[in-house]
DNA sequence: ATGGCCTCGGTTCGAGGA
């Protein structure tokens, strides 16, 4: 069983790459963020033709999330039920007994921004909801773009980024609160090479210089973490023409 | 040099992303 997450930065632009990546990597579940499509524009037929069922919730221009699955999905929930939010950032589904939560956590823009306060409130709402989800579902996976680099080793230049949005202490504390629920960062269950990132700025030839951050994560409840045999970042699509600035993360469960 | 690039909406520039 393979679970993956990928912020595609516009599914309209990236649909051919998503289909190509799935052809090369036929994962069981793929969570997408930043689809940037209203639901009437979602490419259901193309995804179903590739052998995937799909659940999605989107809006114009910004945000938007989807779960693609080779297996039947049930109990689909859009947004965090207990957190009022106009932005389409969460979709959840039950697949093969696993509760899959796909999240596009707010960016925050800068620490003096209203968007930063929204990000922290949003993370609090997510936490409180996951407490309940964890009670209801033993096998819980939270996949997505967290917009948080959990530790300095997840940052290409920790000194240069210190205190900024994506690495600030309150954001990292919010991430640790998710771990305190018992969730495990799948990537860190294993020995990994240094300087492994999931996002690189489009500017400054950042990808070529590996000036990136690890901000896309797969968190697993203990019942799933114990079955996890690998977690890898697949840099391949970041090398393609007209790439997303993020690249997929894939966890394998035995 | 406090930008650089990409996407979108909607018009040729501004907002947002990270």
mmCIF file of C-alpha atoms (C1' of nucleotides) in Angstrom:
data_model
loop_
_atom_site.group_PDB
_atom_site.id
_atom_site.type_symbol
_atom_site.label_atom_id
_atom_site.label_comp_id
_atom_site.label_asym_id
_atom_site.label_seq_id
_atom_site.Cartn_x
_atom_site.Cartn_y
_atom_site.Cartn_z
ATOM 1 C CA UNK A 1 0.000 0.000 0.000
ATOM 2 C CA UNK A 2 1.493 3.310 -1.107
ATOM 3 C CA UNK A 3 0.286 6.724 0.040
ATOM 4 C CA UNK A 4 1.515 9.939 -1.599
ATOM 5 C CA UNK A 5 1.066 13.693 -1.371
ATOM 6 C CA UNK A 6 1.850 16.395 -3.928
ATOM 7 C CA UNK A 7 1.149 20.122 -4.039
ATOM 8 C CA UNK A 8 0.656 20.532 -7.791
ATOM 9 C CA UNK A 9 0.277 24.346 -7.927
ATOM 10 C CA UNK A 10 -2.691 24.295 -10.339
ATOM 11 C CA UNK A 11 -4.149 20.983 -11.472
ATOM 12 C CA UNK A 12 -5.227 22.664 -14.701
ATOM 13 C CA UNK A 13 -1.584 23.237 -15.607
ATOM 14 C CA UNK A 14 -0.218 20.072 -14.004
ATOM 15 C CA UNK A 15 -2.811 17.418 -14.971
ATOM 16 C CA UNK A 16 -0.541 15.880 -17.650
ATOM 17 C CA UNK A 17 2.249 15.606 -15.086
ATOM 18 C CA UNK A 18 -0.049 14.050 -12.485
ATOM 19 C CA UNK A 19 -1.199 11.440 -15.013
ATOM 20 C CA UNK A 20 2.385 10.771 -16.089
ATOM 21 C CA UNK A 21 3.562 10.453 -12.509
ATOM 22 C CA UNK A 22 0.722 8.042 -11.670
ATOM 23 C CA UNK A 23 1.561 5.963 -14.734
ATOM 24 C CA UNK A 24 5.146 5.740 -13.491
ATOM 25 C CA UNK A 25 4.148 5.443 -9.803
ATOM 26 C CA UNK A 26 0.807 3.653 -9.470
ATOM 27 C CA UNK A 27 0.315 4.513 -5.799
ATOM 28 C CA UNK A 28 -2.875 3.486 -4.035
ATOM 29 C CA UNK A 29 -3.672 6.968 -2.741
ATOM 30 C CA UNK A 30 -2.509 10.375 -3.969
ATOM 31 C CA UNK A 31 -3.432 13.540 -2.065
ATOM 32 C CA UNK A 32 -3.250 16.764 -4.069
ATOM 33 C CA UNK A 33 -3.110 20.352 -2.852
ATOM 34 C CA UNK A 34 -3.480 23.698 -4.605
ATOM 35 C CA UNK A 35 -5.688 22.333 -7.352
ATOM 36 C CA UNK A 36 -6.944 25.919 -7.891
ATOM 37 C CA UNK A 37 -10.094 24.666 -9.628
ATOM 38 C CA UNK A 38 -13.769 25.094 -8.904
ATOM 39 C CA UNK A 39 -15.531 21.740 -8.649
ATOM 40 C CA UNK A 40 -17.230 22.135 -12.032
ATOM 41 C CA UNK A 41 -13.797 22.361 -13.689
ATOM 42 C CA UNK A 42 -12.272 19.329 -11.943
ATOM 43 C CA UNK A 43 -10.913 16.764 -14.466
ATOM 44 C CA UNK A 44 -12.902 13.788 -13.144
ATOM 45 C CA UNK A 45 -13.028 11.867 -16.431
ATOM 46 C CA UNK A 46 -9.278 12.014 -17.060
ATOM 47 C CA UNK A 47 -8.482 10.815 -13.541
ATOM 48 C CA UNK A 48 -11.042 8.020 -13.635
ATOM 49 C CA UNK A 49 -9.658 6.938 -17.001
ATOM 50 C CA UNK A 50 -6.300 6.538 -15.260
ATOM 51 C CA UNK A 51 -7.893 4.044 -12.855
ATOM 52 C CA UNK A 52 -8.533 6.314 -9.876
ATOM 53 C CA UNK A 53 -11.608 7.350 -7.973
ATOM 54 C CA UNK A 54 -11.500 10.935 -6.825
ATOM 55 C CA UNK A 55 -12.941 13.175 -4.122
ATOM 56 C CA UNK A 56 -12.283 16.901 -4.243
ATOM 57 C CA UNK A 57 -13.246 20.321 -2.999
ATOM 58 C CA UNK A 58 -12.039 23.500 -4.628
ATOM 59 C CA UNK A 59 -12.514 27.183 -5.273
ATOM 60 C CA UNK A 60 -11.470 29.737 -7.837
ATOM 61 C CA UNK A 61 -7.786 30.773 -8.042
ATOM 62 C CA UNK A 62 -6.588 29.551 -4.636
ATOM 63 C CA UNK A 63 -6.356 26.406 -2.505
ATOM 64 C CA UNK A 64 -8.327 23.288 -3.415
ATOM 65 C CA UNK A 65 -7.574 19.684 -2.400
ATOM 66 C CA UNK A 66 -8.294 16.208 -3.752
ATOM 67 C CA UNK A 67 -7.826 12.535 -2.908
ATOM 68 C CA UNK A 68 -7.213 10.094 -5.757
ATOM 69 C CA UNK A 69 -7.651 6.439 -4.823
ATOM 70 C CA UNK A 70 -7.459 3.050 -6.546
ATOM 71 C CA UNK A 71 -9.792 1.696 -3.850
ATOM 72 C CA UNK A 72 -13.310 2.683 -2.828
ATOM 73 C CA UNK A 73 -13.652 5.803 -0.690
ATOM 74 C CA UNK A 74 -16.293 6.374 1.959
ATOM 75 C CA UNK A 75 -17.145 8.912 4.665
ATOM 76 C CA UNK A 76 -15.832 11.823 2.605
ATOM 77 C CA UNK A 77 -15.601 15.024 4.651
ATOM 78 C CA UNK A 78 -14.751 18.436 3.221
ATOM 79 C CA UNK A 79 -13.110 21.025 5.483
ATOM 80 C CA UNK A 80 -12.641 20.763 9.247
ATOM 81 C CA UNK A 81 -16.167 20.358 10.617
ATOM 82 C CA UNK A 82 -15.517 22.281 13.825
ATOM 83 C CA UNK A 83 -13.523 25.111 12.167
ATOM 84 C CA UNK A 84 -15.373 27.707 10.120
ATOM 85 C CA UNK A 85 -13.344 28.400 6.970
ATOM 86 C CA UNK A 86 -14.170 29.835 3.557
ATOM 87 C CA UNK A 87 -10.984 28.368 2.079
ATOM 88 C CA UNK A 88 -11.032 24.848 0.681
ATOM 89 C CA UNK A 89 -8.043 23.240 2.393
ATOM 90 C CA UNK A 90 -9.080 19.828 3.707
ATOM 91 C CA UNK A 91 -10.666 16.669 2.395
ATOM 92 C CA UNK A 92 -10.818 13.351 4.227
ATOM 93 C CA UNK A 93 -11.937 9.870 3.257
ATOM 94 C CA UNK A 94 -11.874 6.316 4.580
ATOM 95 C CA UNK A 95 -9.991 3.942 2.288
ATOM 96 C CA UNK A 96 -9.370 0.296 3.133
ATOM 97 C CA UNK A 97 -9.985 0.942 6.810
ATOM 98 C CA UNK A 98 -7.563 3.880 6.885
ATOM 99 C CA UNK A 99 -8.677 7.430 7.586
ATOM 100 C CA UNK A 100 -6.889 9.598 5.018
ATOM 101 C CA UNK A 101 -6.768 13.340 5.689
ATOM 102 C CA UNK A 102 -5.460 15.567 2.883
ATOM 103 C CA UNK A 103 -4.560 19.064 4.073
ATOM 104 C CA UNK A 104 -3.252 22.264 2.570
ATOM 105 C CA UNK A 105 -2.148 24.151 5.665
ATOM 106 C CA UNK A 106 -2.050 27.951 5.239
ATOM 107 C CA UNK A 107 1.212 29.591 4.205
ATOM 108 C CA UNK A 108 1.050 32.504 6.650
ATOM 109 C CA UNK A 109 2.820 34.944 4.303
ATOM 110 C CA UNK A 110 4.915 36.629 7.050
ATOM 111 C CA UNK A 111 4.878 36.507 10.813
ATOM 112 C CA UNK A 112 3.448 40.041 11.124
ATOM 113 C CA UNK A 113 0.583 39.210 8.762
ATOM 114 C CA UNK A 114 -3.059 38.488 9.585
ATOM 115 C CA UNK A 115 -2.532 35.368 7.477
ATOM 116 C CA UNK A 116 0.009 34.160 10.034
ATOM 117 C CA UNK A 117 -2.572 34.412 12.822
ATOM 118 C CA UNK A 118 -5.031 32.574 10.589
ATOM 119 C CA UNK A 119 -2.408 29.870 10.044
ATOM 120 C CA UNK A 120 -1.915 29.345 13.789
ATOM 121 C CA UNK A 121 -5.672 29.324 14.441
ATOM 122 C CA UNK A 122 -6.141 26.923 11.550
ATOM 123 C CA UNK A 123 -3.494 24.569 12.943
ATOM 124 C CA UNK A 124 -5.264 24.677 16.298
ATOM 125 C CA UNK A 125 -8.538 23.760 14.614
ATOM 126 C CA UNK A 126 -6.843 20.928 12.744
ATOM 127 C CA UNK A 127 -5.319 19.633 15.979
ATOM 128 C CA UNK A 128 -8.632 19.601 17.813
ATOM 129 C CA UNK A 129 -10.349 17.810 14.957
ATOM 130 C CA UNK A 130 -7.560 15.207 14.730
ATOM 131 C CA UNK A 131 -8.013 14.445 18.424
ATOM 132 C CA UNK A 132 -11.542 13.356 17.538
ATOM 133 C CA UNK A 133 -10.516 11.609 14.316
ATOM 134 C CA UNK A 134 -7.861 9.696 16.252
ATOM 135 C CA UNK A 135 -10.479 8.418 18.678
ATOM 136 C CA UNK A 136 -12.693 7.269 15.810
ATOM 137 C CA UNK A 137 -9.962 5.821 13.587
ATOM 138 C CA UNK A 138 -7.024 3.729 14.753
ATOM 139 C CA UNK A 139 -5.397 3.909 11.316
ATOM 140 C CA UNK A 140 -5.020 7.631 10.596
ATOM 141 C CA UNK A 141 -2.796 9.338 8.015
ATOM 142 C CA UNK A 142 -2.405 13.116 7.600
ATOM 143 C CA UNK A 143 -0.835 13.955 4.259
ATOM 144 C CA UNK A 144 -0.254 17.320 2.693
ATOM 145 C CA UNK A 145 1.531 20.609 2.349
ATOM 146 C CA UNK A 146 2.067 21.688 5.957
ATOM 147 C CA UNK A 147 3.940 24.885 5.091
ATOM 148 C CA UNK A 148 6.154 24.074 8.089
ATOM 149 C CA UNK A 149 9.760 22.882 8.048
ATOM 150 C CA UNK A 150 9.767 20.991 11.371
ATOM 151 C CA UNK A 151 13.482 21.247 12.171
ATOM 152 C CA UNK A 152 16.578 23.108 11.037
ATOM 153 C CA UNK A 153 17.738 20.027 9.122
ATOM 154 C CA UNK A 154 14.643 20.502 6.954
ATOM 155 C CA UNK A 155 15.932 23.911 5.812
ATOM 156 C CA UNK A 156 18.735 24.541 3.305
ATOM 157 C CA UNK A 157 19.895 27.672 5.149
ATOM 158 C CA UNK A 158 18.623 27.633 8.748
ATOM 159 C CA UNK A 159 20.428 30.847 9.679
ATOM 160 C CA UNK A 160 18.990 32.718 6.714
ATOM 161 C CA UNK A 161 15.484 31.458 7.418
ATOM 162 C CA UNK A 162 15.563 31.869 11.198
ATOM 163 C CA UNK A 163 12.345 33.305 12.594
ATOM 164 C CA UNK A 164 10.638 33.536 9.237
ATOM 165 C CA UNK A 165 7.304 32.070 8.249
ATOM 166 C CA UNK A 166 7.505 28.280 7.627
ATOM 167 C CA UNK A 167 10.185 27.837 10.304
ATOM 168 C CA UNK A 168 9.091 30.094 13.198
ATOM 169 C CA UNK A 169 8.828 28.662 16.703
ATOM 170 C CA UNK A 170 5.003 28.895 16.983
ATOM 171 C CA UNK A 171 4.603 27.005 13.698
ATOM 172 C CA UNK A 172 7.062 24.345 14.765
ATOM 173 C CA UNK A 173 5.303 24.084 18.134
ATOM 174 C CA UNK A 174 2.027 23.502 16.277
ATOM 175 C CA UNK A 175 3.696 20.746 14.267
ATOM 176 C CA UNK A 176 5.009 19.131 17.450
ATOM 177 C CA UNK A 177 1.493 19.233 18.917
ATOM 178 C CA UNK A 178 0.436 17.027 16.014
ATOM 179 C CA UNK A 179 3.276 14.631 16.846
ATOM 180 C CA UNK A 180 2.149 14.736 20.487
ATOM 181 C CA UNK A 181 -1.099 13.115 19.334
ATOM 182 C CA UNK A 182 1.023 10.058 18.609
ATOM 183 C CA UNK A 183 1.474 10.762 14.906
ATOM 184 C CA UNK A 184 4.862 9.924 13.404
ATOM 185 C CA UNK A 185 6.647 11.843 10.642
ATOM 186 C CA UNK A 186 6.998 8.954 8.170
ATOM 187 C CA UNK A 187 10.091 10.473 6.557
ATOM 188 C CA UNK A 188 11.930 10.492 9.882
ATOM 189 C CA UNK A 189 11.151 6.856 10.671
ATOM 190 C CA UNK A 190 14.132 6.050 8.460
ATOM 191 C CA UNK A 191 17.716 7.078 7.916
ATOM 192 C CA UNK A 192 17.673 9.720 5.221
ATOM 193 C CA UNK A 193 20.353 11.581 3.302
ATOM 194 C CA UNK A 194 21.097 15.139 4.401
ATOM 195 C CA UNK A 195 19.468 18.098 2.674
ATOM 196 C CA UNK A 196 16.329 16.354 1.495
ATOM 197 C CA UNK A 197 13.600 18.839 0.601
ATOM 198 C CA UNK A 198 10.135 18.786 -0.973
ATOM 199 C CA UNK A 199 9.862 22.409 -2.160
ATOM 200 C CA UNK A 200 12.217 24.757 -3.981
ATOM 201 C CA UNK A 201 11.505 28.360 -4.993
ATOM 202 C CA UNK A 202 11.087 28.934 -8.707
ATOM 203 C CA UNK A 203 13.596 31.790 -8.461
ATOM 204 C CA UNK A 204 17.372 31.840 -8.152
ATOM 205 C CA UNK A 205 17.734 28.420 -9.774
ATOM 206 C CA UNK A 206 16.872 27.174 -6.289
ATOM 207 C CA UNK A 207 16.201 23.586 -7.350
ATOM 208 C CA UNK A 208 19.490 23.228 -9.185
ATOM 209 C CA UNK A 209 21.266 24.590 -6.113
ATOM 210 C CA UNK A 210 19.108 22.469 -3.761
ATOM 211 C CA UNK A 211 17.993 25.578 -1.874
ATOM 212 C CA UNK A 212 14.815 24.006 -0.549
ATOM 213 C CA UNK A 213 12.636 23.219 2.436
ATOM 214 C CA UNK A 214 10.950 20.022 3.594
ATOM 215 C CA UNK A 215 7.389 21.212 4.142
ATOM 216 C CA UNK A 216 5.311 18.376 2.637
ATOM 217 C CA UNK A 217 4.755 15.575 5.104
ATOM 218 C CA UNK A 218 3.058 12.261 5.792
ATOM 219 C CA UNK A 219 2.105 11.767 9.438
ATOM 220 C CA UNK A 220 0.976 8.301 10.499
ATOM 221 C CA UNK A 221 -0.792 7.036 13.604
ATOM 222 C CA UNK A 222 1.055 4.266 15.485
ATOM 223 C CA UNK A 223 -1.044 1.531 13.837
ATOM 224 C CA UNK A 224 0.137 2.730 10.418
ATOM 225 C CA UNK A 225 3.648 3.813 11.388
ATOM 226 C CA UNK A 226 4.408 0.281 12.546
ATOM 227 C CA UNK A 227 3.570 -0.935 9.027
ATOM 228 C CA UNK A 228 5.580 1.765 7.232
ATOM 229 C CA UNK A 229 8.624 0.314 5.433
ATOM 230 C CA UNK A 230 9.809 3.404 3.537
ATOM 231 C CA UNK A 231 9.192 7.090 2.946
ATOM 232 C CA UNK A 232 10.830 8.870 0.031
ATOM 233 C CA UNK A 233 10.752 12.235 -1.677
ATOM 234 C CA UNK A 234 10.509 11.797 -5.445
ATOM 235 C CA UNK A 235 12.385 14.680 -7.052
ATOM 236 C CA UNK A 236 11.736 13.416 -10.580
ATOM 237 C CA UNK A 237 8.733 15.637 -11.474
ATOM 238 C CA UNK A 238 10.587 18.733 -10.222
ATOM 239 C CA UNK A 239 13.001 18.187 -13.146
ATOM 240 C CA UNK A 240 10.242 18.114 -15.761
ATOM 241 C CA UNK A 241 9.296 21.036 -17.995
ATOM 242 C CA UNK A 242 6.957 23.531 -16.285
ATOM 243 C CA UNK A 243 7.104 21.787 -12.890
ATOM 244 C CA UNK A 244 5.234 22.415 -9.689
ATOM 245 C CA UNK A 245 7.506 24.023 -7.105
ATOM 246 C CA UNK A 246 6.713 21.023 -4.845
ATOM 247 C CA UNK A 247 7.501 17.385 -5.505
ATOM 248 C CA UNK A 248 5.754 14.206 -4.292
ATOM 249 C CA UNK A 249 6.357 12.390 -1.000
ATOM 250 C CA UNK A 250 5.539 8.666 -0.932
ATOM 251 C CA UNK A 251 5.114 6.305 2.023
ATOM 252 C CA UNK A 252 4.960 2.518 1.646
ATOM 253 C CA UNK A 253 2.950 0.465 4.142
ATOM 254 C CA UNK A 254 3.399 -3.304 4.332
ATOM 255 C "C1'" DA B 1 19.697 45.228 -5.074
ATOM 256 C "C1'" DT B 2 14.345 43.257 0.482
ATOM 257 C "C1'" DG B 3 13.895 41.211 -6.102
ATOM 258 C "C1'" DG B 4 14.493 37.222 -8.766
ATOM 259 C "C1'" DC B 5 9.484 33.009 -10.697
ATOM 260 C "C1'" DC B 6 4.900 30.995 -11.545
ATOM 261 C "C1'" DT B 7 -0.351 31.063 -11.649
ATOM 262 C "C1'" DC B 8 -4.573 33.363 -11.867
ATOM 263 C "C1'" DG B 9 -7.932 36.830 -13.111
ATOM 264 C "C1'" DG B 10 -8.514 39.823 -16.175
ATOM 265 C "C1'" DT B 11 -6.582 42.638 -19.033
ATOM 266 C "C1'" DT B 12 -0.556 43.910 -19.915
ATOM 267 C "C1'" DC B 13 -0.395 44.553 -13.560
ATOM 268 C "C1'" DG B 14 -1.320 43.049 -8.728
ATOM 269 C "C1'" DA B 15 -1.960 39.396 -5.380
ATOM 270 C "C1'" DG B 16 -0.430 35.286 -3.404
ATOM 271 C "C1'" DG B 17 2.519 31.639 -2.894
ATOM 272 C "C1'" DA B 18 6.765 29.913 0.169
#
